[in-house]
N, CA, C and O of each residue as an XYZ file, in Angstrom:
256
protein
N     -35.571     84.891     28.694
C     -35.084     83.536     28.720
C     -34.657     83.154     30.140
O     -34.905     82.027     30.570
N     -34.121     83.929     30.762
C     -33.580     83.676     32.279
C     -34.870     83.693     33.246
O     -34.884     82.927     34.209
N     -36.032     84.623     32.980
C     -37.363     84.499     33.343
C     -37.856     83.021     33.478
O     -38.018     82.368     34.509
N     -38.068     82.639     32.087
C     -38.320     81.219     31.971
C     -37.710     79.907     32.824
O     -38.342     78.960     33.291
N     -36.016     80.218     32.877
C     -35.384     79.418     33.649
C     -35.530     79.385     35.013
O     -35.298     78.472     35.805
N     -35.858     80.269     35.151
C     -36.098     80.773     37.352
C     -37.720     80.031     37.444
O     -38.011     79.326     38.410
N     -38.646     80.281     36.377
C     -39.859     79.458     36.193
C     -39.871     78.523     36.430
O     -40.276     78.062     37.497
N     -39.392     77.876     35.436
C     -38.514     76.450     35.689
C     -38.416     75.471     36.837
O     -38.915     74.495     37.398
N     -37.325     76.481     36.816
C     -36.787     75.694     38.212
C     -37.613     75.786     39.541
O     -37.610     74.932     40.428
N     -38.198     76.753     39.538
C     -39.505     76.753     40.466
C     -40.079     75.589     40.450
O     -39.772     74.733     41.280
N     -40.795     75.427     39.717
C     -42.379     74.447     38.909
C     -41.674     72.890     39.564
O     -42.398     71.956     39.908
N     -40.037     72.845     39.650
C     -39.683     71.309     39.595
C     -39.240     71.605     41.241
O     -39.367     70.704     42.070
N     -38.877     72.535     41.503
C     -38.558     72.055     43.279
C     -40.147     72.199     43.925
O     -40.459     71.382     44.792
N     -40.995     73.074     43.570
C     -42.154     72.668     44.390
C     -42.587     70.845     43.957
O     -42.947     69.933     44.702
N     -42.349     70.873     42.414
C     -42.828     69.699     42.622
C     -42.232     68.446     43.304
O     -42.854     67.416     43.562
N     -40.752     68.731     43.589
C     -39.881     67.799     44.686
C     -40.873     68.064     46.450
O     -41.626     67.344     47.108
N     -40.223     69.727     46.652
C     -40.918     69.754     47.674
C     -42.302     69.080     48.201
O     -42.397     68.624     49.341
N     -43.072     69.068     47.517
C     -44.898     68.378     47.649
C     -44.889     67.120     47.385
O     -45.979     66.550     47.332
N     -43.530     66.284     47.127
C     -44.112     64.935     47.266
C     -43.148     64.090     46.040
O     -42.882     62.915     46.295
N     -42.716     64.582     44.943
C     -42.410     64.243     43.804
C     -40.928     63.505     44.246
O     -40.836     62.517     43.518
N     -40.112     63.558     44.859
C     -38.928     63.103     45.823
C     -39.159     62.206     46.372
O     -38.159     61.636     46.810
N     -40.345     61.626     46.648
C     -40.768     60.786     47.269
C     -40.751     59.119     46.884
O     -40.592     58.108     47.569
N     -41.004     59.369     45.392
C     -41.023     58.090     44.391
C     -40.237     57.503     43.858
O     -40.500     56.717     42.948
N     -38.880     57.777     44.364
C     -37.557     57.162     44.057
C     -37.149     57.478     42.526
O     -36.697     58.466     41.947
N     -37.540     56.117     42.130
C     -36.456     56.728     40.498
C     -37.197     57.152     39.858
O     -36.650     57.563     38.835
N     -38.706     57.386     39.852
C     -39.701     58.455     38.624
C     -38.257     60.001     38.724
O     -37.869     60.607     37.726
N     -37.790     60.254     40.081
C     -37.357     61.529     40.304
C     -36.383     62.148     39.163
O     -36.248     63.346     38.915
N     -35.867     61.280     38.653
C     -34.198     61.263     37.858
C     -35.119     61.346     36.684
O     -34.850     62.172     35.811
N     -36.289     60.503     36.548
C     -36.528     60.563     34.862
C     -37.127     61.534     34.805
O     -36.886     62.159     33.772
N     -38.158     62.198     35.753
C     -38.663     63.574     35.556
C     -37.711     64.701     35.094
O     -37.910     65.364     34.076
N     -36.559     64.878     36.005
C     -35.753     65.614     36.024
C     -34.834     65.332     34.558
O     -34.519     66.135     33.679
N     -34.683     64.550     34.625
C     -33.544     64.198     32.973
C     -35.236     64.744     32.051
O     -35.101     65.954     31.867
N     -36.267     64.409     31.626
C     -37.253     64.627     30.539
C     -37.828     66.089     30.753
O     -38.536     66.693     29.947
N     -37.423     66.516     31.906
C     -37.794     68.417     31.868
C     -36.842     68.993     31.540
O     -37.004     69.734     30.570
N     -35.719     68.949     32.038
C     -34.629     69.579     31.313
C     -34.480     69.407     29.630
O     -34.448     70.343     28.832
N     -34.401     68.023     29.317
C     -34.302     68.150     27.921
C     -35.213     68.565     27.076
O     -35.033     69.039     25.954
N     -36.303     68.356     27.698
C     -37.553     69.202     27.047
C     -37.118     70.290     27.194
O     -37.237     70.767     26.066
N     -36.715     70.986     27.770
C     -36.545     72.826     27.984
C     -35.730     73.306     27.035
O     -36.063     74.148     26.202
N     -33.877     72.424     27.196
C     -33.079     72.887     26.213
C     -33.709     72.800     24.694
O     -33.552     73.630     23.798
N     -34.472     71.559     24.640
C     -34.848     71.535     23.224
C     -36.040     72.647     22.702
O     -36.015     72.929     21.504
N     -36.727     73.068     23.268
C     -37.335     73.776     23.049
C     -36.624     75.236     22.855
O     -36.868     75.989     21.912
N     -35.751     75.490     23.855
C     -34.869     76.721     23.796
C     -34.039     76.898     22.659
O     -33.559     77.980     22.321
N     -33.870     75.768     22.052
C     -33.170     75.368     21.167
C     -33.924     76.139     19.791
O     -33.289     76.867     19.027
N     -34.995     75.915     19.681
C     -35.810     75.815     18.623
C     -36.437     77.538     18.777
O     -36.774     78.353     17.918
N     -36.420     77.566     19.404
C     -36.832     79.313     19.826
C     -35.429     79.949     19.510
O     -35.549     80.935     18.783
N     -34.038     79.634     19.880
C     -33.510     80.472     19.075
C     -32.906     80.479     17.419
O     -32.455     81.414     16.758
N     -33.112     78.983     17.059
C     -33.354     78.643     15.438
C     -34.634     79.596     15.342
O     -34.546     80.385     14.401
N     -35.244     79.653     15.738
C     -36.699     80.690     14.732
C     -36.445     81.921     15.175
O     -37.024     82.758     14.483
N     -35.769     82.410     16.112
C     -35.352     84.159     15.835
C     -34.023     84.295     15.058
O     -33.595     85.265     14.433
N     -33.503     83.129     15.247
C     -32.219     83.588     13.879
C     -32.916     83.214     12.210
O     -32.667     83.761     11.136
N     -33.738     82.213     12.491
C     -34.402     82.236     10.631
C     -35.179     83.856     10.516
O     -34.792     84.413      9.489
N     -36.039     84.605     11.220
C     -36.533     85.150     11.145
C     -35.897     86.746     11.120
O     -36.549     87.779     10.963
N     -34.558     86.628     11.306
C     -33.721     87.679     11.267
C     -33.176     88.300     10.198
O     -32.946     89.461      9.858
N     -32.987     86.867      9.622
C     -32.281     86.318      8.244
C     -32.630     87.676      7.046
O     -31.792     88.162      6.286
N     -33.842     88.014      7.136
C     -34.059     89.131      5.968
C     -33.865     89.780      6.183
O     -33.236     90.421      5.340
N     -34.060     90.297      7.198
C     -33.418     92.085      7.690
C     -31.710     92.331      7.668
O     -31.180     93.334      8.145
N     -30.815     90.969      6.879
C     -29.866     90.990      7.188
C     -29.154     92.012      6.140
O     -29.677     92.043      5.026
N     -28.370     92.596      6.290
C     -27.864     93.717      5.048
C     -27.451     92.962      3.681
O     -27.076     91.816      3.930
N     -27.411     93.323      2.134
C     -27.420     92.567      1.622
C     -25.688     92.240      1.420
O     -25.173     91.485      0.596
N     -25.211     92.840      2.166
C     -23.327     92.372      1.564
C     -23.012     91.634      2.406
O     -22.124     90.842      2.091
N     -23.549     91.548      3.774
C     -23.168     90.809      4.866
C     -23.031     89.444      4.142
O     -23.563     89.452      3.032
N     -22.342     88.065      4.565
C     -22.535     87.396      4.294
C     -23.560     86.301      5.477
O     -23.496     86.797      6.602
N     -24.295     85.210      5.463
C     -25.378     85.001      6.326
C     -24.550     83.768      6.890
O     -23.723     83.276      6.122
N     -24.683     83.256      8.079
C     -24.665     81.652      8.453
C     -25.253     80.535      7.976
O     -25.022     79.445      8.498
């Protein structure tokens, strides 16, 4: 997950660096619609390893 984030953040400063900084306010909406794309997605990746956990859970435990 921290892999992904260093990815990330790569992919958006080259794309500042090469030109993307350049276009005034596209900059803010790029930046506000990648991030929230990311959390939401991160989001949803760890809803499907906690659904997917769910059975292996012991049976006295109680679940979330």
């Amino acid at each position: 997950m921290v892999l992904r984030l260093l990815l990330s953040l790569t992919l958006v400063l080259v794309f500042l660096y090469k030109g993307g900084g350049k276009q005034g306010h596209g900059t803010w909406t790029f930046l506000g619609s990648f991030f929230l794309m990311y959390f939401l997605f991160a989001g949803f990746e760890i809803w499907s390893i906690l659904s997917n956990l769910r059975p292996f859970s012991k049976p006295g435990e109680s679940q979330l």
